[in-house]
Short mmCIF file of C-alpha atoms in Angstrom, two decimals:
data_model
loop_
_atom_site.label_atom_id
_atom_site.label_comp_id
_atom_site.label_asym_id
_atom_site.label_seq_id
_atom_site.Cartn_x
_atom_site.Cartn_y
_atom_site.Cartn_z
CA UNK K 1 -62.54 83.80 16.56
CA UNK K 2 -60.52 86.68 15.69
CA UNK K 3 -58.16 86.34 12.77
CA UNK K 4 -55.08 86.96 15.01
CA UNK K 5 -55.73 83.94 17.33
CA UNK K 6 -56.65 82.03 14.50
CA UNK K 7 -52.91 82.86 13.09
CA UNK K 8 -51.34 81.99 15.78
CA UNK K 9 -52.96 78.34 16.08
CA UNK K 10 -52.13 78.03 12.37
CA UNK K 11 -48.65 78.80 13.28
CA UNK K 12 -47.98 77.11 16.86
CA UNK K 13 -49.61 73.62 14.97
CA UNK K 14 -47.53 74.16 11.72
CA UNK K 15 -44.15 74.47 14.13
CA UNK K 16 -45.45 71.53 16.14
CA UNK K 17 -45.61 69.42 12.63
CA UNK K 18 -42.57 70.49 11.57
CA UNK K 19 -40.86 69.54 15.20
CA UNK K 20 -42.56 66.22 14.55
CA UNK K 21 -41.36 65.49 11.16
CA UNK K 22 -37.72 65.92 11.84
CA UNK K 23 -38.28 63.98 15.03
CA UNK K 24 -39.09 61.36 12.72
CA UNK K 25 -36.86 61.94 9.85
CA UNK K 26 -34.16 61.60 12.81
CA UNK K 27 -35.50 58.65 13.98
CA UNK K 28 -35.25 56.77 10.67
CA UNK K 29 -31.73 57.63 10.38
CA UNK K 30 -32.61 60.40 7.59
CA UNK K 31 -31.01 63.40 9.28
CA UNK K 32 -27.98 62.02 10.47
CA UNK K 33 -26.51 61.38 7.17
CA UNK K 34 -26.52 64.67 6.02
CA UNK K 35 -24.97 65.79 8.73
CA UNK K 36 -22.30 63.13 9.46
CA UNK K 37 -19.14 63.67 7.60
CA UNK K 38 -18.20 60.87 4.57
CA UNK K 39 -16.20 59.37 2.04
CA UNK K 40 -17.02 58.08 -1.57
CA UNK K 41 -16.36 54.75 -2.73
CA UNK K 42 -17.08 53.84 -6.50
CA UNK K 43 -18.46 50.16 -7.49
CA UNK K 44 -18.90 49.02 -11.36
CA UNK K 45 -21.37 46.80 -11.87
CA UNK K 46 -22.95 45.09 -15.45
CA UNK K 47 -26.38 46.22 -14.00
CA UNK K 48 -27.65 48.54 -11.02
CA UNK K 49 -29.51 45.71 -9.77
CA UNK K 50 -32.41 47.11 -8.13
CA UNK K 51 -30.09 49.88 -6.31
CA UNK K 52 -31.52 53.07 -5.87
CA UNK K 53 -30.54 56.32 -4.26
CA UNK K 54 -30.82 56.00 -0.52
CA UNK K 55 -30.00 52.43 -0.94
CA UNK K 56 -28.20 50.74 2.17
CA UNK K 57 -24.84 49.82 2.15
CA UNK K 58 -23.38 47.26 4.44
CA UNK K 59 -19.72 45.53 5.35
CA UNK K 60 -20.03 42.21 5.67
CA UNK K 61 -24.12 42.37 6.97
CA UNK K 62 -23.08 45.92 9.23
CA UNK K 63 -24.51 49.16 7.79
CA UNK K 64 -21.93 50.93 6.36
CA UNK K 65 -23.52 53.56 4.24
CA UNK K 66 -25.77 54.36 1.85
CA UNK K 67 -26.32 54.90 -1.63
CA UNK K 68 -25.72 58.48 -3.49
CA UNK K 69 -26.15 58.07 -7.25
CA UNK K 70 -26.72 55.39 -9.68
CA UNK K 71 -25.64 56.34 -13.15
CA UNK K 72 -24.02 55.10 -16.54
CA UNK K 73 -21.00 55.36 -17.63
CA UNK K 74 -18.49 54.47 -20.12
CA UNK K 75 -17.36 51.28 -19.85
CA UNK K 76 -17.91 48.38 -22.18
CA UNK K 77 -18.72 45.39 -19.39
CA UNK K 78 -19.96 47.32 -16.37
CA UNK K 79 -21.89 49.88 -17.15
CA UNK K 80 -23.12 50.95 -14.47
CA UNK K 81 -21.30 53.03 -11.86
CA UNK K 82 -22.77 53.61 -8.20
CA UNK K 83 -21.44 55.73 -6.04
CA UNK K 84 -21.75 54.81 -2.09
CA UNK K 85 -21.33 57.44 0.59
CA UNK K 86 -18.97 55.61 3.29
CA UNK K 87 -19.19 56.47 7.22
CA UNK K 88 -16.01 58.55 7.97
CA UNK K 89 -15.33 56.05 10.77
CA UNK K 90 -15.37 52.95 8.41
CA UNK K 91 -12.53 51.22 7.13
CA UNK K 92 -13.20 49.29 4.20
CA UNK K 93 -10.25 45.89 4.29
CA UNK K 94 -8.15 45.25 1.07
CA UNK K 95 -9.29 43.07 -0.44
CA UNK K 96 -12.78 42.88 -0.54
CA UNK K 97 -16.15 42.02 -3.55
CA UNK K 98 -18.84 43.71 -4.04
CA UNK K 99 -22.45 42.47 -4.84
CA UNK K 100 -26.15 43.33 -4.68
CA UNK K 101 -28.38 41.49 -2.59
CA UNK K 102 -31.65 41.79 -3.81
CA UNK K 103 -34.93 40.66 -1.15
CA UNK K 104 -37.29 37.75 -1.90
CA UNK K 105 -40.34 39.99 -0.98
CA UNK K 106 -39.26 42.91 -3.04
CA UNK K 107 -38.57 45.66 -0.10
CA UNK K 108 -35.77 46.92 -2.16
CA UNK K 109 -31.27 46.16 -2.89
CA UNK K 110 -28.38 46.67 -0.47
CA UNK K 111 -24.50 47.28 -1.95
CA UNK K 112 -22.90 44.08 0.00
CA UNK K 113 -19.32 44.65 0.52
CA UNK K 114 -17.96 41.13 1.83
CA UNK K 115 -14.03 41.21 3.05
CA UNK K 116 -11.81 38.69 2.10
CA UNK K 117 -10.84 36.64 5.21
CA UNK K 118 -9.01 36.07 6.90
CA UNK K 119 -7.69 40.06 7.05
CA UNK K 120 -4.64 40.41 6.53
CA UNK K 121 -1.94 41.71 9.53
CA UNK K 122 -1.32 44.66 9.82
CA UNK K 123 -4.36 45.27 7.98
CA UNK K 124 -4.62 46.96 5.46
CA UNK K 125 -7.50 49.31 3.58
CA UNK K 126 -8.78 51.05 0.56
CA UNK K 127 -7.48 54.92 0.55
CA UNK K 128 -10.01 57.20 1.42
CA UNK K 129 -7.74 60.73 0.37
CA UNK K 130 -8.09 59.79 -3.34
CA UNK K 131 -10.81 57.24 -5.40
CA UNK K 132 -11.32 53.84 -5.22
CA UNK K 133 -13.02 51.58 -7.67
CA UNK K 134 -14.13 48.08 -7.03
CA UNK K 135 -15.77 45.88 -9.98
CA UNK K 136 -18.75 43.57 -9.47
CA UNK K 137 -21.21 41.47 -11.05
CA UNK K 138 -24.77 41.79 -10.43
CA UNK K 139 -26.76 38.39 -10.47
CA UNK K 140 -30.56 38.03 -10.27
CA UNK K 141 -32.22 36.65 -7.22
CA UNK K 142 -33.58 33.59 -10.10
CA UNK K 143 -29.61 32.91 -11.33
CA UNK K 144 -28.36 33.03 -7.89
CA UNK K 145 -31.17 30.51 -6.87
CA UNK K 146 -30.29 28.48 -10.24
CA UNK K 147 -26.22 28.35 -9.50
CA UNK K 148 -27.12 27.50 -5.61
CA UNK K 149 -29.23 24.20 -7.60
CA UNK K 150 -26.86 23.33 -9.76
CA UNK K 151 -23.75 23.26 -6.91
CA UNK K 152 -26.57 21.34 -4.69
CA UNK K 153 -27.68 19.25 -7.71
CA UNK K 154 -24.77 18.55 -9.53
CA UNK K 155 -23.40 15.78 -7.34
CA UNK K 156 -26.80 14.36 -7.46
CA UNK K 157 -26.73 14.28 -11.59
CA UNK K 158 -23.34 12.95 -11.81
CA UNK K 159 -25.21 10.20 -9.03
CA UNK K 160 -27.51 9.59 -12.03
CA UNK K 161 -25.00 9.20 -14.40
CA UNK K 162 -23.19 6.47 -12.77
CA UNK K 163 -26.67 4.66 -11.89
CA UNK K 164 -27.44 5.19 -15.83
CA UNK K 165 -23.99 3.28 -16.46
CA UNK K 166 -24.67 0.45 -13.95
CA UNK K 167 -28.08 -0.49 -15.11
CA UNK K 168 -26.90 -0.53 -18.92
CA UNK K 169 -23.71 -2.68 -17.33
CA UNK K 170 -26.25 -5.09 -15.39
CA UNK K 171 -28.66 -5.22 -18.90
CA UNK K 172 -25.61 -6.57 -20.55
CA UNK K 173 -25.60 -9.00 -18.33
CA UNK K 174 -28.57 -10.16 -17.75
CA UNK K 175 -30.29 -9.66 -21.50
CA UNK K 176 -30.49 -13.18 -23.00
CA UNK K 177 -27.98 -14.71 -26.22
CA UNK K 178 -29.44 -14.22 -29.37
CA UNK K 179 -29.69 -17.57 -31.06
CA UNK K 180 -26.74 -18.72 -33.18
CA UNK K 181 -24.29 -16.37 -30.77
CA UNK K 182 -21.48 -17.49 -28.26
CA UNK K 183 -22.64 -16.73 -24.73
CA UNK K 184 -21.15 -13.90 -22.67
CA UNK K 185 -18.84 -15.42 -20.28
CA UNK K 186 -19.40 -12.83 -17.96
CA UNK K 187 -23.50 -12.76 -18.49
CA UNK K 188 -25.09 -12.97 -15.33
CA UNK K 189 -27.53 -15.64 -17.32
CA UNK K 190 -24.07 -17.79 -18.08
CA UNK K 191 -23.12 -17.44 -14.44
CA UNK K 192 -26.57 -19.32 -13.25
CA UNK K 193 -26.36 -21.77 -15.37
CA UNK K 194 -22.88 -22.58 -14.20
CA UNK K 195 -23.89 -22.09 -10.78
CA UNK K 196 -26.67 -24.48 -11.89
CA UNK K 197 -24.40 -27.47 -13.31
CA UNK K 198 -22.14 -27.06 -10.40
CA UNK K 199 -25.10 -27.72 -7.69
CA UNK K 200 -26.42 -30.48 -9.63
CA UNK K 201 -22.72 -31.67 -9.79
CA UNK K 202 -22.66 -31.53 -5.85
CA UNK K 203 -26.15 -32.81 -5.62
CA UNK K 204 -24.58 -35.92 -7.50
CA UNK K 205 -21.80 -36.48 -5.16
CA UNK K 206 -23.47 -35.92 -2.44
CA UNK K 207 -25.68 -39.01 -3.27
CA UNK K 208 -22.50 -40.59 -4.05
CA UNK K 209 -20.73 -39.58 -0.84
CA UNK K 210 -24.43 -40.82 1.09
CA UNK K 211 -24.05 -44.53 -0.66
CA UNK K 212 -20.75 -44.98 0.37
CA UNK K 213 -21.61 -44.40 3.69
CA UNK K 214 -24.84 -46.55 3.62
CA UNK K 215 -22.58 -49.21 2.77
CA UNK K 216 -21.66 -51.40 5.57
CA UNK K 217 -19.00 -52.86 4.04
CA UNK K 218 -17.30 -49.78 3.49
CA UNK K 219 -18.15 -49.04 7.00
CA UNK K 220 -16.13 -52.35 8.06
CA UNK K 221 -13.47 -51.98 5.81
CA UNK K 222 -12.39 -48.56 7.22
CA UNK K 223 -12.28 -49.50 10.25
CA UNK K 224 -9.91 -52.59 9.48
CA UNK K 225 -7.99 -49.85 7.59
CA UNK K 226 -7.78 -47.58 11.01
CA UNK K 227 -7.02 -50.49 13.08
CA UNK K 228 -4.33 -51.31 11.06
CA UNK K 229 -3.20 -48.02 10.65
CA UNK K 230 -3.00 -47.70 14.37
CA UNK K 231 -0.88 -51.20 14.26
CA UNK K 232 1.46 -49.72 11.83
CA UNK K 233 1.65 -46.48 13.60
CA UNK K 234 2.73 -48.75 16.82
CA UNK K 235 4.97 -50.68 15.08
CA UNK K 236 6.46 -48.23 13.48
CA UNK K 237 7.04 -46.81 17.00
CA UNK K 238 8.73 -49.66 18.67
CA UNK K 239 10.87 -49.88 15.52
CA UNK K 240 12.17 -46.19 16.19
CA UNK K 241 12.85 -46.85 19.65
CA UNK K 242 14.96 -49.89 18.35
CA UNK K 243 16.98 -47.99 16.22
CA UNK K 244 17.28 -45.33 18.92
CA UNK K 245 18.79 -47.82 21.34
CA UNK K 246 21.05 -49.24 18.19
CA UNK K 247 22.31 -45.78 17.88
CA UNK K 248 23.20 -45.20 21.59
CA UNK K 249 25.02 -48.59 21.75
CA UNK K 250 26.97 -47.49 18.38
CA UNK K 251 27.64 -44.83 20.30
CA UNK K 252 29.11 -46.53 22.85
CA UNK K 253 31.32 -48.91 20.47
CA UNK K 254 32.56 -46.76 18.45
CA UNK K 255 33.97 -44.81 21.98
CA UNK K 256 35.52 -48.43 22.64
CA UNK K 257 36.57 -49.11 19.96
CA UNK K 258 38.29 -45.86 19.60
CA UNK K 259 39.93 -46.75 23.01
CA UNK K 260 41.64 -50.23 21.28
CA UNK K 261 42.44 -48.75 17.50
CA UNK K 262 44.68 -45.55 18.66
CA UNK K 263 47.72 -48.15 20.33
CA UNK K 264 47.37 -49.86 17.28
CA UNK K 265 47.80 -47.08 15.07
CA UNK K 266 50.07 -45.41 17.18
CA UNK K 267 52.68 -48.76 16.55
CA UNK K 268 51.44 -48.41 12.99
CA UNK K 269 53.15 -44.96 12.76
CA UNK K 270 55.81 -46.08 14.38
CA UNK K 271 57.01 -48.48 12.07
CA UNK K 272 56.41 -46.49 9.16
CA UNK K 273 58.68 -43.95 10.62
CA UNK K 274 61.03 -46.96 10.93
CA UNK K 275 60.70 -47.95 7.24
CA UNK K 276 61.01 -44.41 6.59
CA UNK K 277 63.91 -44.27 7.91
CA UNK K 278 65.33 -47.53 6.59
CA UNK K 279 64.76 -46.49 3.06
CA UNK K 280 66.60 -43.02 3.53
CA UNK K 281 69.44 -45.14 4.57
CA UNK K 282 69.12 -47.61 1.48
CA UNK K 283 68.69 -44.27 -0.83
CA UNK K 284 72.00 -42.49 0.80
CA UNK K 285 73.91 -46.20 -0.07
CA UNK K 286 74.51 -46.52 3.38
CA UNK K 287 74.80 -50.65 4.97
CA UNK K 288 74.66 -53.45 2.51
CA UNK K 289 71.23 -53.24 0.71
CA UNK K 290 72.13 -49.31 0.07
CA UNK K 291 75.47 -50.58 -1.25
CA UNK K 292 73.69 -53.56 -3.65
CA UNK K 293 71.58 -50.61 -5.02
CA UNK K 294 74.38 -48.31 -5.67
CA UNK K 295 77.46 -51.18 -7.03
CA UNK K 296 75.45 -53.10 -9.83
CA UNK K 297 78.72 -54.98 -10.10
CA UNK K 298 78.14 -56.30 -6.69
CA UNK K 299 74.95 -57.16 -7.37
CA UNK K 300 75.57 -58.80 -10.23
CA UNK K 301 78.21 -60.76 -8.39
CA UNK K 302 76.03 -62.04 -5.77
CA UNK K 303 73.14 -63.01 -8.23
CA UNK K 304 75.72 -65.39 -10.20
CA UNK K 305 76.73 -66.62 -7.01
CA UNK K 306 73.72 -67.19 -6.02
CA UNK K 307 73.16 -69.33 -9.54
CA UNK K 308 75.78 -71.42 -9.05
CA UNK K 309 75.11 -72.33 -5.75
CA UNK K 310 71.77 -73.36 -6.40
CA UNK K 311 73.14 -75.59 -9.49
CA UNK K 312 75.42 -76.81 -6.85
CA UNK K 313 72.29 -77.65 -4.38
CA UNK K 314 70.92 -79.46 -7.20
CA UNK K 315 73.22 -81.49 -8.39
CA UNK K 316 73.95 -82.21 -4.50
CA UNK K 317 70.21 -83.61 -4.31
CA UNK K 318 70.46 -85.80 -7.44
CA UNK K 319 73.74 -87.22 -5.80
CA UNK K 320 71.81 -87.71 -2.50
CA UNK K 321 69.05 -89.91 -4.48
CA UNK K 322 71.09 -92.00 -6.11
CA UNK K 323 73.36 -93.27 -2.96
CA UNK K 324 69.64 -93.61 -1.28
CA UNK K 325 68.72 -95.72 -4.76
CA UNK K 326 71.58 -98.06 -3.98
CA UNK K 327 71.18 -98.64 0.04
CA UNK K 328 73.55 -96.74 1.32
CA UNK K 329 72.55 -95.30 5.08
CA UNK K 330 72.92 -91.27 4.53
CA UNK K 331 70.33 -90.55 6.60
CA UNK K 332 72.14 -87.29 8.13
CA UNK K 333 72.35 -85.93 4.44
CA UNK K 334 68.57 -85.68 4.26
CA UNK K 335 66.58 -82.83 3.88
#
């Protein structure tokens, strides 16, 4: 073959590989980046985390972006700065964290950025005309594994605590009295035996309770006591129906004798209005007992008056007896 030919094969295959691997440079998403047009966004972080140039970066799981330089810097927690190139078109929300996520099987970090949400309306973003710095904390794939444990595990320990508490509670109760000691009240082995005296205490009146109704004489005697009952319960009965019927024909007496009492007491009121009456008059000195009660004088008069006829009216009696003493007929001077 002829050195020109063999040129041109050289060349046409070398343009053919070329034309291949930008086909797959642009397949892979290698190409477009360095043509699309982009904006920076800074993230601090205490270490890089197993970010790397080229590294994606990704809005809440959607690629964002990628990685364009991981370097140090002067800061005394977060020493590490990495810089991500941000699609034009992207708008990262205010407020939002940043972390790495790091894969189990080691294919390499992402820059998560994870917006707060719910967004806020209107929303609002980080500036893209001048530079924005957001601060996060890298944590390694064992820690994060370790904290998601302990926030899994912890309700399970403090579980374990209070199960710790209850069996040293129930061994308190249930550990025997050391000899020479007052029993626990409240010791489970205090509560049997009390359980234990009380049963045997029911066992006992139970076998009480079981004589007494083996007994036939008991038998007989309560049922003379219900019969009776059931007399006195009759009884007692008719008796209230008794003094029911005395009640209704009280009642009925008392409406009579309501009837007869008010004449009665209407006279009654009468005459007292009379007296009344009478002993304004006496009071005023009107008619002759008001004028005895205001002339003493006059009474006084008729009182001796009064004597002397009645000393008269004796000595007219003893005068009377002795003409009867001698025979003398004076039968019309008699009493």
């Amino acid at each position: 073959m002829r050195e020109r030919v063999r040129n041109i094969m050289v060349g046409v295959c070398t343009i053919g590989a070329l034309g291949a691997g930008g086909a797959l440079l642009f397949l892979f998403g290698e190409i477009e980046p360095m043509l699309a047009k982009r904006w920076q966004l800074k993230v601090a972080f205490n270490e890089a985390g197993g970010l790397r140039r080229g590294s994606l970066v990704t809005l809440n799981g959607v690629p964002v972006g990628a990685i364009e330089q991981v370097e140090f810097w002067a800061d005394p927690t977060q020493p590490v700065l990495v810089i991500a190139a941000i699609e034009d078109s992207v708008r990262i929300p205010e407020p939002s964290t940043a972390s790495v996520q790091a894969s189990l099987l080691g294919s390499g970090a992402r820059l998560e950025l994870t917006a707060t949400l719910p967004l806020a309306t209107p929303a609002r973003t980080y500036p893209r005309d001048r530079e924005t710095l957001l601060r996060g904390r890298v944590q390694s794939i064992e820690g994060s594994v370790l904290r998601q444990l302990d926030e899994r595990i912890g309700p399970l320990m403090a579980s374990f605590t209070e199960i710790a508490k209850l069996a040293k509670n129930l061994n308190s109760l249930v550990e025997p009295t050391p000899d020479g000691q007052t029993p626990n009240p409240e010791s489970l082995r205090g509560a049997m035996r009390k359980l234990n005296d009380t049963l045997t205490s029911a066992d006992a009146a139970l076998k009480i309770a079981q004589e007494w109704m083996n007994d036939e004489q008991l038998r007989t005697d309560i049922r003379d006591a219900a019969h009776g009952a059931s007399d006195l319960m009759r009884d007692a009965t008719l008796s209230a129906n008794r003094i029911g019927a005395l009640a209704d024909s009280l009642a009925a007496d008392a409406a009579s004798l309501r009837a007869s009492a008010l004449p009665v007491l209407d006279r009654a009121g009468g005459t007292l209005q009379e007296l009344e009456q009478v002993l304004i008059a006496v009071r005023s000195g009107k008619g002759t007992m008001g004028r005895l009660m205001q002339d003493p004088a006059l009474y006084e008069g008729l009182s001796d008056a009064a004597k002397r006829l009645d000393d008269a009216l004796i000595k007219l009696n003893l005068l009377l007896d002795k003409i009867r003493a001698e025979g003398l007929g004076v039968e019309f001077l008699s009493n």
